[in-house]
Coordinates of N, CA and C in Angstrom, one line a residue:
M602 N -8.3 -44.9 28.2 CA -8.5 -44.3 29.4 C -10.0 -43.4 29.6
S603 N -9.7 -43.3 31.0 CA -11.3 -43.3 31.5 C -12.1 -41.9 31.1
N604 N -13.3 -41.5 31.2 CA -14.3 -40.2 30.9 C -13.3 -39.5 32.2
A605 N -13.3 -39.6 33.2 CA -13.0 -39.0 34.6 C -11.6 -38.2 33.8
F606 N -10.7 -39.2 33.2 CA -8.9 -38.8 33.3 C -9.2 -37.5 31.6
R607 N -10.3 -38.3 30.8 CA -10.3 -37.4 29.5 C -10.3 -35.9 30.0
K608 N -11.8 -36.0 31.2 CA -12.5 -34.5 31.3 C -10.9 -33.7 31.8
I609 N -9.9 -34.4 32.8 CA -9.4 -33.8 33.5 C -7.4 -33.2 32.3
L610 N -7.7 -34.3 31.3 CA -6.4 -34.2 30.5 C -7.2 -32.6 29.8
A611 N -8.4 -32.8 28.9 CA -8.8 -31.9 27.9 C -8.4 -30.4 27.9
P612 N -8.7 -29.8 29.2 CA -8.3 -28.5 29.2 C -6.8 -28.2 29.6
V613 N -6.1 -29.2 30.2 CA -4.4 -29.0 30.3 C -4.1 -29.2 28.6
L614 N -4.3 -29.6 28.1 CA -3.8 -29.6 26.4 C -4.0 -28.4 25.6
V615 N -5.6 -27.6 26.4 CA -5.9 -26.8 25.4 C -5.1 -25.5 25.8
M616 N -4.6 -25.6 27.3 CA -3.8 -24.3 28.0 C -2.6 -24.8 27.5
L617 N -1.9 -26.2 27.3 CA -0.5 -25.8 26.3 C -0.8 -25.1 24.9
W618 N -1.7 -25.8 24.2 CA -1.3 -25.5 23.1 C -1.5 -24.0 23.1
A619 N -2.4 -23.2 23.6 CA -2.3 -21.6 23.9 C -0.8 -21.2 24.3
L620 N -0.1 -21.9 25.1 CA 1.2 -21.0 26.1 C 2.4 -21.8 24.7
L621 N 2.1 -22.7 23.7 CA 3.2 -23.3 22.7 C 2.9 -22.7 21.3
A622 N 1.5 -22.0 21.0 CA 1.4 -22.1 20.0 C 2.3 -20.6 19.5
P623 N 3.0 -20.4 18.4 CA 3.8 -19.1 18.4 C 2.3 -18.3 18.2
P624 N 2.9 -16.5 18.6 CA 1.8 -15.7 18.6 C 0.7 -14.8 18.2
S625 N 1.5 -15.4 16.8 CA 0.8 -15.1 15.3 C -0.8 -16.6 15.0
A626 N -0.4 -17.3 15.8 CA -1.7 -18.7 15.7 C -3.0 -17.7 15.7
A627 N -3.2 -17.3 16.7 CA -4.5 -17.0 16.9 C -5.0 -15.6 15.8
L628 N -4.0 -14.8 15.2 CA -4.6 -14.3 14.8 C -4.6 -14.1 13.4
A629 N -4.3 -15.7 12.9 CA -4.0 -15.6 11.4 C -5.3 -16.2 11.0
A630 N -6.5 -16.8 12.0 CA -7.6 -17.1 11.8 C -8.6 -16.1 11.8
E631 N -8.2 -14.7 11.8 CA -9.2 -13.7 11.8 C -8.8 -13.8 9.9
E632 N -10.4 -13.1 9.7 CA -9.6 -12.9 8.4 C -10.8 -11.3 8.3
V633 N -10.2 -10.4 7.8 CA -10.5 -9.3 7.2 C -10.7 -9.3 5.7
D634 N -11.2 -8.4 5.2 CA -11.7 -8.5 3.8 C -10.8 -7.9 2.6
L635 N -9.8 -7.0 3.2 CA -8.7 -6.5 2.9 C -7.4 -6.7 2.8
L636 N -6.1 -7.4 2.5 CA -4.5 -7.2 3.1 C -4.1 -5.8 2.0
L637 N -4.5 -5.0 2.6 CA -3.7 -3.7 1.8 C -1.7 -3.2 2.2
V638 N -1.4 -3.0 0.9 CA 0.4 -2.9 1.2 C 0.5 -1.2 0.6
L639 N 0.2 -0.4 1.5 CA 0.7 1.4 1.1 C 1.8 1.1 0.7
A640 N 2.5 1.6 -0.4 CA 4.2 1.8 -0.8 C 4.3 2.8 -1.2
A641 N 5.0 3.7 -0.8 CA 5.1 5.2 -0.7 C 6.3 5.7 -1.3
D642 N 6.8 6.6 -2.6 CA 8.0 6.7 -3.0 C 8.5 7.9 -2.4
V643 N 9.7 7.7 -1.6 CA 10.5 8.9 -1.0 C 11.9 9.1 -1.7
S644 N 11.9 8.8 -3.4 CA 13.1 9.3 -3.9 C 13.3 10.5 -3.8
R645 N 14.4 10.7 -4.4 CA 15.0 12.3 -4.1 C 13.9 13.3 -4.9
S646 N 13.2 12.9 -5.7 CA 12.6 14.1 -6.5 C 11.8 14.5 -5.4
V647 N 11.6 13.6 -4.9 CA 10.5 14.0 -3.6 C 10.8 14.8 -2.2
D648 N 10.7 16.4 -2.7 CA 11.2 17.2 -1.7 C 10.9 16.8 -0.2
Q649 N 11.3 18.1 0.3 CA 10.6 17.8 2.0 C 9.2 18.1 1.9
P650 N 8.9 19.5 1.6 CA 7.1 20.0 1.6 C 6.3 18.9 0.5
K651 N 6.9 18.0 -0.7 CA 6.3 17.2 -1.5 C 6.0 15.8 -0.4
F652 N 7.3 15.7 0.5 CA 7.3 14.6 1.4 C 6.3 14.8 2.3
Q653 N 6.1 15.8 3.0 CA 5.1 16.4 3.8 C 3.6 16.0 3.2
L654 N 3.6 16.7 2.4 CA 2.1 16.1 1.9 C 1.8 15.2 1.8
Q655 N 2.3 14.3 1.4 CA 2.6 12.9 1.0 C 2.0 12.1 2.3
R656 N 2.7 12.1 3.1 CA 2.3 11.6 4.7 C 1.5 11.9 5.3
E657 N 0.9 13.6 4.8 CA -0.3 13.9 5.5 C -1.2 13.4 4.7
G658 N -1.3 13.1 3.6 CA -2.4 12.4 2.7 C -3.0 10.9 3.1
Y659 N -1.9 10.5 3.1 CA -2.0 9.4 3.7 C -2.9 9.2 5.3
A660 N -2.0 9.6 6.0 CA -2.7 9.8 7.5 C -4.0 10.3 6.9
A661 N -4.5 11.3 6.0 CA -6.0 11.7 6.0 C -6.7 11.0 5.8
A662 N -6.4 10.0 4.6 CA -7.2 9.7 3.7 C -7.7 8.5 4.9
V663 N -6.7 7.5 5.6 CA -7.4 6.7 6.3 C -8.6 6.9 7.0
S664 N -8.5 8.3 7.9 CA -9.6 8.1 8.4 C -10.1 8.8 7.8
N665 N -10.4 9.1 6.5 CA -11.7 9.7 6.0 C -13.0 8.7 6.2
P666 N -13.9 9.8 6.3 CA -15.5 8.8 6.7 C -15.9 8.5 5.3
R667 N -15.6 8.9 4.2 CA -16.1 7.9 3.1 C -15.5 6.4 2.8
V668 N -14.4 6.6 3.2 CA -13.5 5.5 3.0 C -13.4 4.4 4.8
L669 N -13.9 4.9 5.8 CA -14.2 4.0 7.0 C -16.1 3.7 6.7
D670 N -16.6 4.3 5.5 CA -17.9 3.8 4.9 C -17.6 2.4 3.8
A671 N -16.4 2.9 3.2 CA -16.1 1.3 2.4 C -16.1 0.5 3.5
I672 N -15.4 0.9 4.2 CA -14.7 -0.7 4.9 C -15.8 -1.3 5.8
A673 N -16.6 -0.5 6.3 CA -17.5 -1.0 7.3 C -18.7 -1.9 6.4
S674 N -18.9 -1.5 4.8 CA -19.6 -2.1 4.1 C -19.3 -3.6 3.2
G675 N -18.1 -4.2 3.8 CA -17.1 -5.4 3.8 C -17.9 -5.7 4.8
P676 N -17.8 -7.4 4.6 CA -18.5 -9.0 5.1 C -18.0 -8.6 6.4
N677 N -16.7 -8.4 6.7 CA -15.8 -8.4 7.6 C -16.1 -7.3 8.1
H678 N -16.5 -6.3 7.8 CA -16.4 -4.4 8.5 C -15.0 -4.5 9.1
R679 N -13.7 -4.7 8.2 CA -12.6 -4.6 8.8 C -11.6 -5.0 7.7
I680 N -10.4 -4.1 7.2 CA -9.6 -4.6 6.5 C -8.0 -4.3 7.3
A681 N -6.6 -4.9 6.7 CA -5.6 -4.7 7.3 C -5.1 -4.3 6.2
I682 N -3.9 -3.4 6.9 CA -3.0 -2.3 6.3 C -1.4 -2.5 6.6
C683 N -0.9 -2.4 6.0 CA 0.4 -1.9 6.6 C 1.5 -0.4 5.7
F684 N 2.4 -0.1 6.1 CA 2.8 1.0 5.3 C 4.1 0.9 5.1
L685 N 4.7 0.7 3.6 CA 5.9 0.9 3.8 C 6.8 2.1 3.0
E686 N 8.1 2.5 2.8 CA 8.6 3.5 1.9 C 9.6 2.9 1.1
W687 N 9.6 3.5 0.0 CA 10.7 2.4 -0.9 C 11.8 4.3 -1.7
S688 N 12.5 3.4 -2.5 CA 13.8 4.5 -2.9 C 14.4 3.6 -4.0
G689 N 15.4 3.5 -4.1 CA 16.6 3.0 -5.1 C 16.0 1.7 -4.3
A690 N 17.1 1.4 -5.4 CA 17.6 -0.9 -5.2 C 17.8 -1.3 -3.9
G691 N 17.2 -1.9 -3.0 CA 17.6 -2.2 -1.5 C 17.2 -1.4 -0.5
N692 N 16.6 -0.1 -0.6 CA 16.0 0.4 0.0 C 15.0 1.2 -0.4
Q693 N 14.6 -0.1 0.9 CA 12.7 -0.2 1.5 C 12.8 -0.3 3.0
K694 N 11.4 0.3 3.5 CA 11.5 -0.2 5.2 C 10.2 -0.1 5.4
L695 N 9.9 -0.7 5.8 CA 8.0 -0.9 6.9 C 8.3 -0.1 8.3
V696 N 7.5 0.9 7.6 CA 7.2 2.3 8.5 C 5.9 1.8 9.8
I697 N 5.3 1.7 9.1 CA 3.6 0.6 10.0 C 3.6 -0.9 9.6
D698 N 3.6 -1.3 10.9 CA 3.0 -3.1 10.6 C 1.6 -3.2 10.0
W699 N 1.7 -4.6 9.9 CA -0.1 -4.7 9.7 C -0.3 -4.4 10.9
S700 N -2.0 -3.6 10.5 CA -2.5 -2.9 11.3 C -4.2 -3.3 11.2
I701 N -5.1 -3.6 11.8 CA -6.6 -3.9 11.6 C -7.5 -1.9 11.5
I702 N -7.8 -1.9 10.5 CA -8.6 -0.5 10.4 C -10.0 -0.6 10.5
S703 N -11.0 -0.4 11.0 CA -12.1 -1.1 11.0 C -13.2 0.2 11.9
D704 N -12.5 1.1 12.3 CA -13.3 2.4 12.7 C -12.3 3.7 12.9
A705 N -13.1 4.5 13.2 CA -12.2 6.2 13.2 C -11.4 5.8 14.5
N706 N -11.1 5.3 15.6 CA -10.5 4.7 16.4 C -9.1 4.5 16.0
S707 N -9.4 3.2 14.9 CA -7.9 2.3 14.7 C -7.4 3.3 13.6
A708 N -8.3 3.7 12.7 CA -7.8 4.4 11.5 C -6.9 5.7 12.1
R709 N -7.4 6.5 12.7 CA -6.6 8.0 13.6 C -5.7 7.2 14.1
A710 N -5.2 5.9 14.6 CA -4.1 5.6 15.6 C -2.8 5.5 15.1
F711 N -3.2 4.8 13.4 CA -2.4 4.5 12.2 C -2.4 5.5 12.0
G712 N -2.9 6.8 11.6 CA -2.2 8.5 10.8 C -1.7 8.5 12.0
D713 N -2.0 8.6 13.2 CA -0.9 9.0 14.4 C 0.4 8.9 14.2
Q714 N 0.7 7.4 14.3 CA 1.8 6.5 13.5 C 2.8 7.1 13.1
L715 N 1.7 7.3 11.3 CA 2.5 7.8 10.4 C 3.0 9.0 10.4
V716 N 2.3 10.1 10.8 CA 3.2 11.0 10.8 C 4.1 11.4 11.6
E717 N 4.2 10.6 12.5 CA 5.7 10.8 13.8 C 6.2 10.4 13.2
A718 N 6.5 9.4 12.0 CA 7.5 8.6 12.0 C 8.6 8.9 10.8
P719 N 10.1 9.2 11.0 CA 11.1 10.0 10.1 C 11.0 9.2 9.1
R720 N 11.3 10.2 8.0 CA 11.5 9.6 6.5 C 12.7 8.3 6.2
S721 N 12.5 7.8 5.6 CA 13.3 6.2 5.6 C 14.2 6.6 4.9
F722 N 14.2 7.3 3.3 CA 15.2 7.5 2.2 C 15.0 8.5 1.3
A723 N 16.0 9.2 0.9 CA 15.9 10.0 -0.4 C 16.5 9.4 -1.5
D724 N 16.5 8.4 -2.0 CA 17.8 8.1 -3.3 C 16.7 7.6 -4.4
R725 N 17.7 7.0 -5.2 CA 16.8 6.4 -6.9 C 15.3 5.9 -6.7
T726 N 14.8 5.6 -7.7 CA 13.7 5.2 -7.8 C 13.6 3.8 -8.6
S727 N 12.9 3.0 -7.6 CA 13.5 1.7 -7.9 C 11.7 1.1 -7.3
I728 N 11.0 1.2 -8.1 CA 9.6 0.7 -8.2 C 9.7 -0.6 -7.7
S729 N 10.3 -1.6 -8.6 CA 10.4 -2.9 -8.5 C 11.0 -3.4 -7.4
G730 N 12.0 -2.6 -6.4 CA 12.5 -3.0 -5.4 C 11.2 -3.1 -4.6
G731 N 10.5 -1.8 -4.6 CA 9.9 -1.2 -3.7 C 7.9 -2.5 -3.7
L732 N 8.0 -3.0 -5.1 CA 7.0 -3.7 -5.2 C 7.8 -5.2 -4.5
E733 N 8.4 -5.6 -4.9 CA 8.9 -7.0 -3.9 C 9.1 -7.0 -2.4
F734 N 9.6 -5.5 -2.5 CA 9.6 -5.3 -1.0 C 7.9 -5.6 -0.3
A735 N 7.1 -5.0 -0.7 CA 5.8 -4.9 -0.9 C 4.8 -6.2 -0.7
M736 N 5.1 -7.6 -1.9 CA 4.9 -8.9 -1.7 C 5.5 -9.4 -0.5
A737 N 6.6 -8.8 -0.5 CA 7.0 -9.8 1.0 C 6.2 -10.1 1.8
Q738 N 5.3 -8.5 2.2 CA 5.0 -8.6 3.6 C 3.5 -9.1 3.8
F739 N 3.3 -10.0 2.5 CA 1.8 -10.9 2.2 C 2.2 -12.1 2.9
E740 N 3.3 -12.3 3.1 CA 3.8 -13.2 3.6 C 4.1 -13.8 4.8
R741 N 4.1 -12.9 5.7 CA 4.3 -12.3 7.0 C 3.1 -11.7 7.4
A742 N 2.0 -11.5 7.3 CA 0.8 -11.2 7.4 C -0.2 -11.9 8.5
P743 N -0.3 -11.4 9.5 CA -1.0 -11.8 10.1 C -2.6 -12.7 10.6
Y744 N -3.2 -11.6 9.1 CA -4.7 -11.7 9.0 C -4.8 -12.8 7.7
S745 N -5.7 -13.2 7.0 CA -5.8 -13.4 5.8 C -7.1 -13.2 5.4
A746 N -6.9 -12.8 4.3 CA -8.0 -12.3 3.4 C -8.0 -12.8 1.8
K747 N -9.2 -12.9 1.4 CA -9.4 -13.2 -0.4 C -8.6 -12.5 -1.1
R748 N -8.8 -10.9 -1.0 CA -8.0 -9.9 -2.1 C -7.0 -10.0 -1.3
R749 N -5.6 -9.5 -2.2 CA -4.4 -8.7 -1.6 C -4.2 -7.6 -2.8
T750 N -4.0 -6.7 -2.2 CA -3.3 -5.6 -3.3 C -2.5 -4.3 -2.8
I751 N -1.7 -4.1 -3.6 CA -0.5 -3.1 -3.6 C -1.1 -1.8 -3.9
D752 N -0.9 -1.0 -3.7 CA -1.4 0.8 -3.6 C 0.2 0.9 -3.5
V753 N 1.0 1.4 -4.7 CA 1.9 2.1 -5.3 C 1.7 3.5 -5.8
S754 N 2.5 4.7 -5.0 CA 2.7 5.7 -4.9 C 3.7 6.0 -5.4
G755 N 3.7 7.1 -7.0 CA 5.1 7.5 -7.1 C 5.2 8.8 -7.9
D756 N 5.7 9.6 -8.3 CA 6.2 10.5 -9.0 C 7.2 10.0 -10.5
G757 N 7.6 9.0 -10.7 CA 8.8 8.7 -11.7 C 8.7 7.7 -11.6
T758 N 9.7 7.3 -13.0 CA 9.4 6.2 -14.0 C 10.8 5.1 -13.0
N759 N 10.7 4.1 -12.9 CA 11.6 3.3 -12.7 C 13.2 3.4 -13.1
N760 N 14.3 3.8 -12.3 CA 15.2 3.9 -12.7 C 16.3 3.3 -12.2
S761 N 16.3 2.1 -11.4 CA 16.9 1.4 -10.3 C 16.5 -0.2 -10.3
G762 N 17.4 -0.9 -9.9 CA 17.0 -2.3 -9.9 C 16.5 -3.3 -11.1
R763 N 15.6 -4.5 -10.5 CA 15.3 -5.5 -11.7 C 14.2 -4.0 -12.6
D764 N 13.8 -4.8 -13.8 CA 12.4 -4.5 -15.0 C 11.1 -4.8 -14.0
V765 N 11.0 -3.5 -14.0 CA 9.7 -3.2 -12.9 C 8.2 -4.0 -13.9
G766 N 8.4 -3.8 -15.2 CA 7.7 -5.3 -15.9 C 7.6 -6.4 -15.8
M767 N 8.4 -7.2 -15.1 CA 8.8 -8.3 -15.0 C 8.6 -8.2 -13.2
V768 N 8.9 -7.9 -12.7 CA 8.3 -7.8 -11.7 C 7.0 -8.0 -11.3
R769 N 6.4 -7.1 -11.7 CA 4.9 -6.9 -12.5 C 4.1 -8.2 -12.4
N770 N 4.7 -8.6 -13.3 CA 4.1 -9.7 -14.0 C 4.4 -11.1 -13.1
E771 N 5.9 -11.4 -12.3 CA 5.4 -12.0 -11.7 C 4.8 -12.3 -10.0
I772 N 4.5 -10.6 -9.5 CA 3.5 -10.9 -8.8 C 1.9 -10.7 -9.0
V773 N 2.0 -10.5 -9.8 CA 0.1 -10.8 -10.7 C -0.3 -12.4 -10.8
A774 N 0.8 -13.0 -11.6 CA 0.9 -14.2 -11.2 C 0.6 -15.0 -10.1
Q775 N 0.9 -14.2 -9.0 CA 0.7 -14.8 -7.8 C -0.6 -14.5 -6.8
G776 N -1.7 -13.9 -7.9 CA -3.0 -13.5 -7.8 C -3.3 -12.3 -7.0
V777 N -2.2 -11.4 -7.1 CA -1.8 -10.1 -6.2 C -2.5 -8.9 -7.0
T778 N -2.8 -8.2 -6.8 CA -3.3 -6.7 -7.8 C -2.6 -5.8 -7.2
I779 N -2.3 -5.1 -8.8 CA -1.3 -3.6 -8.5 C -2.2 -2.5 -8.7
N780 N -2.2 -1.7 -8.1 CA -3.2 -0.3 -8.2 C -1.8 0.8 -8.1
G781 N -2.1 2.0 -8.8 CA -0.9 3.3 -9.4 C -1.8 4.0 -8.3
L782 N -0.9 5.0 -8.3 CA -1.4 6.8 -8.0 C -0.1 7.5 -8.4
V783 N -0.3 8.0 -9.3 CA 0.4 8.8 -10.4 C 0.7 10.2 -9.7
I784 N 1.9 11.0 -9.7 CA 1.9 12.2 -8.7 C 2.5 12.7 -9.9
L785 N 1.8 14.1 -10.6 CA 2.6 14.7 -12.0 C 3.0 15.7 -11.5
S786 N 4.4 16.0 -11.9 CA 5.1 16.7 -11.8 C 5.0 18.1 -12.9
E787 N 4.9 19.7 -12.1 CA 4.5 20.6 -13.5 C 5.8 21.2 -13.9
R788 N 6.9 20.6 -13.1 CA 8.0 21.0 -14.3 C 9.2 19.7 -14.4
P789 N 9.8 19.2 -15.7 CA 10.7 18.3 -15.1 C 12.1 18.2 -14.5
L790 N 12.1 17.3 -14.6 CA 13.8 17.3 -13.4 C 14.5 17.8 -14.5
P791 N 15.3 18.9 -13.9 CA 16.8 19.7 -14.9 C 17.1 18.2 -15.3
W792 N 17.8 18.0 -14.5 CA 19.1 16.6 -14.4 C 18.2 15.5 -15.4
N793 N 17.0 14.9 -15.3 CA 16.6 13.9 -16.1 C 15.1 14.2 -16.9
P794 N 14.7 15.1 -17.6 CA 13.4 15.3 -17.4 C 12.5 14.2 -17.7
E795 N 12.9 13.4 -18.7 CA 12.3 12.1 -19.1 C 11.7 11.4 -17.2
H796 N 12.1 11.1 -16.7 CA 12.1 10.5 -15.3 C 11.4 10.5 -15.0
T797 N 10.5 12.2 -14.3 CA 9.0 12.7 -14.3 C 8.2 12.9 -15.1
N798 N 8.6 12.9 -16.3 CA 7.4 13.4 -17.7 C 8.3 12.4 -18.6
P799 N 7.9 11.1 -18.6 CA 8.6 10.3 -19.9 C 8.0 10.5 -20.8
P800 N 7.7 9.9 -22.5 CA 7.0 10.1 -23.3 C 5.7 9.5 -23.0
G801 N 4.8 10.6 -23.3 CA 3.2 9.7 -23.2 C 2.8 9.5 -22.0
G802 N 3.3 10.0 -21.2 CA 2.9 10.9 -19.6 C 3.6 9.8 -19.3
L803 N 2.9 9.9 -17.7 CA 3.6 9.2 -16.4 C 2.6 8.1 -16.3
P804 N 1.5 8.6 -16.1 CA 0.5 7.7 -16.2 C 0.1 6.5 -17.2
K805 N 0.5 6.5 -18.1 CA 0.5 5.7 -19.2 C 1.6 4.5 -19.2
Y806 N 3.3 5.7 -18.6 CA 3.8 4.4 -17.5 C 3.4 3.4 -16.8
Y807 N 2.9 4.1 -15.9 CA 2.2 3.1 -14.7 C 1.3 2.2 -15.7
E808 N 0.1 2.1 -16.0 CA -0.7 1.7 -17.4 C 0.0 0.3 -17.6
N809 N 1.6 0.4 -18.6 CA 2.0 -0.4 -19.6 C 3.1 -0.8 -18.7
N810 N 3.8 -0.3 -17.4 CA 4.6 -1.1 -16.6 C 4.2 -1.5 -15.0
V811 N 3.5 -0.9 -15.0 CA 3.4 -1.1 -13.1 C 2.2 -1.8 -12.8
I812 N 1.2 -1.7 -12.8 CA -0.1 -2.2 -12.6 C -0.5 -3.2 -13.6
G813 N -1.5 -3.8 -12.5 CA -1.8 -5.8 -12.7 C -3.0 -6.3 -11.9
G814 N -3.2 -7.6 -12.4 CA -4.0 -7.9 -11.8 C -5.6 -7.3 -11.9
P815 N -6.3 -8.3 -11.3 CA -7.7 -7.9 -11.9 C -8.1 -6.6 -11.9
G816 N -9.0 -5.7 -12.4 CA -9.7 -4.3 -11.7 C -8.0 -3.6 -11.7
A817 N -7.0 -3.4 -12.0 CA -5.9 -2.6 -11.6 C -6.5 -1.6 -12.5
F818 N -6.0 -0.8 -11.5 CA -6.3 0.8 -12.3 C -5.0 1.7 -11.8
V819 N -5.0 3.0 -12.5 CA -4.2 3.9 -12.2 C -4.9 5.4 -12.0
I820 N -4.6 6.1 -10.9 CA -4.9 7.2 -10.2 C -4.2 8.5 -10.5
V821 N -4.3 9.6 -11.0 CA -4.0 10.8 -11.0 C -3.7 11.9 -10.0
A822 N -2.9 12.3 -9.6 CA -2.6 13.4 -8.6 C -2.2 14.5 -9.2
E823 N -2.7 15.6 -9.5 CA -2.2 17.0 -10.6 C -1.0 17.1 -10.0
D824 N -0.7 17.1 -8.9 CA 0.4 17.5 -7.7 C 0.2 17.0 -6.5
F825 N 1.2 17.5 -5.8 CA 1.2 16.8 -4.1 C 0.4 17.4 -3.8
K826 N 0.0 18.6 -4.0 CA -1.2 19.3 -2.9 C -2.6 18.6 -3.1
S827 N -3.0 17.9 -4.1 CA -4.3 17.1 -4.4 C -4.1 15.4 -4.6
F828 N -2.5 15.4 -3.5 CA -2.5 14.0 -3.4 C -3.7 13.3 -2.6
G829 N -3.6 13.5 -1.3 CA -4.7 13.4 -0.5 C -6.0 13.2 -1.3
Q830 N -6.4 13.9 -1.8 CA -7.9 13.6 -2.7 C -8.0 12.4 -3.5
A831 N -6.6 12.8 -4.1 CA -6.8 11.3 -5.3 C -6.8 10.2 -4.1
L832 N -6.0 10.1 -3.8 CA -5.7 8.7 -2.4 C -7.0 8.2 -1.8
I833 N -7.9 9.1 -1.8 CA -9.3 9.0 -0.8 C -10.5 8.3 -1.7
S834 N -10.0 8.6 -3.6 CA -10.9 7.9 -4.3 C -10.2 6.4 -4.6
K835 N -9.2 6.6 -4.7 CA -8.0 5.0 -4.7 C -8.4 4.3 -3.6
L836 N -8.2 4.6 -2.2 CA -8.8 3.6 -1.1 C -9.9 2.8 -1.3
I837 N -11.3 3.9 -1.7 CA -12.5 3.6 -2.0 C -12.7 2.4 -3.0
A838 N -12.0 3.0 -4.0 CA -12.3 2.4 -5.4 C -11.1 0.7 -4.9
E839 N -10.1 0.4 -4.4 CA -9.9 -0.6 -3.9 C -10.5 -1.7 -2.5
I840 N -11.2 -0.9 -1.5 CA -11.5 -1.0 -0.5 C -12.9 -1.9 -1.5
A841 N -13.8 -1.1 -1.7 CA -14.8 -1.8 -2.1 C -14.9 -2.4 -3.1
S842 N -13.6 -3.1 -4.0 CA -13.6 -3.5 -5.1 C -14.3 -2.7 -6.4
L843 N -14.6 -1.5 -7.0 CA -15.2 -0.6 -7.5 C -14.2 -0.3 -8.4
P844 N -14.4 0.0 -9.7 CA -13.3 0.8 -10.2 C -14.1 2.2 -10.2
P845 N -12.4 3.1 -10.2 CA -12.4 4.2 -9.8 C -12.7 4.9 -11.4
R846 N -13.4 6.5 -11.0 CA -14.0 7.2 -12.2 C -12.5 7.2 -12.9
R847 N -13.4 7.0 -14.0 CA -12.6 6.6 -15.6 C -11.8 8.4 -15.9
Q848 N -12.3 9.4 -15.5 CA -11.2 10.3 -15.9 C -10.4 10.9 -14.6
A849 N -10.6 9.9 -13.7 CA -9.1 9.8 -13.3 C -8.5 9.1 -13.3
A850 N -8.8 8.1 -13.8 CA -7.6 7.1 -14.0 C -6.9 7.4 -15.5
M851 N -7.8 8.1 -16.5 CA -6.8 7.8 -17.7 C -6.9 9.8 -18.0
R852 N -6.9 10.6 -17.1 CA -6.3 12.0 -17.3 C -4.8 12.0 -17.7
P853 N -4.8 12.6 -18.8 CA -2.9 12.4 -19.7 C -2.3 13.4 -18.4
A854 N -1.3 13.3 -18.7 CA 0.1 14.3 -17.8 C -0.1 15.3 -18.6
R855 N 0.2 16.3 -17.8 CA 0.3 17.9 -18.8 C 1.8 17.4 -19.7
G856 N 1.5 18.7 -20.2 CA 2.8 18.7 -21.6 C 2.8 17.6 -22.2
D857 N 1.7 16.8 -22.3 CA 2.1 15.8 -23.2 C 1.3 15.7 -24.6

């Protein structure tokens, strides 16, 4: 093959690769500092006012200057996140697909989408189903990262689907960290008080059954009104790979 022919053929092959390669091929090479799945509980114990506070809390936390500073401090200066909602077994939905967050504009765009999206479910509470669905999102992520984390928030125990501890162990064995954000309830549910206020408290339940992996932790929101502030602390700890404040992680549930 002559040098002249090689010079002609090389750019043609490059163009053909660009046309025939799957759309995710180019994105797959882009490295981020963290792949983060935000998995939000929308079971029926989360009424509409609580749901609204939760959604607005997520949107505001992603755009918080302290969170953006944590993102900027990483070697790649960007993370990739997706947002899903979960309820009973089989009730999980990807609300916002994988998105790069690198600055105020990308964070604001993510938050705007989130606030405008309709609620997905209002069923039982399958933390295990939510975790399994969250884990599946890593397989289709168009970005790569050395760290993968599931950020799961909830206000009750697992009462639907597979054993949550078993699912937790399977996920942690694949190198993924699961962190929890527990939302405390002032009053137990009349029809099932131990769902939101189990013996020992909901934070302890999450510590024993839900979280796992290197540096895993639980942060407590005293109620849905304080959810946004608790989430900011949680995101900073996850993004910067730093331990959260001990008092936030270990605070006991009310009435225990």
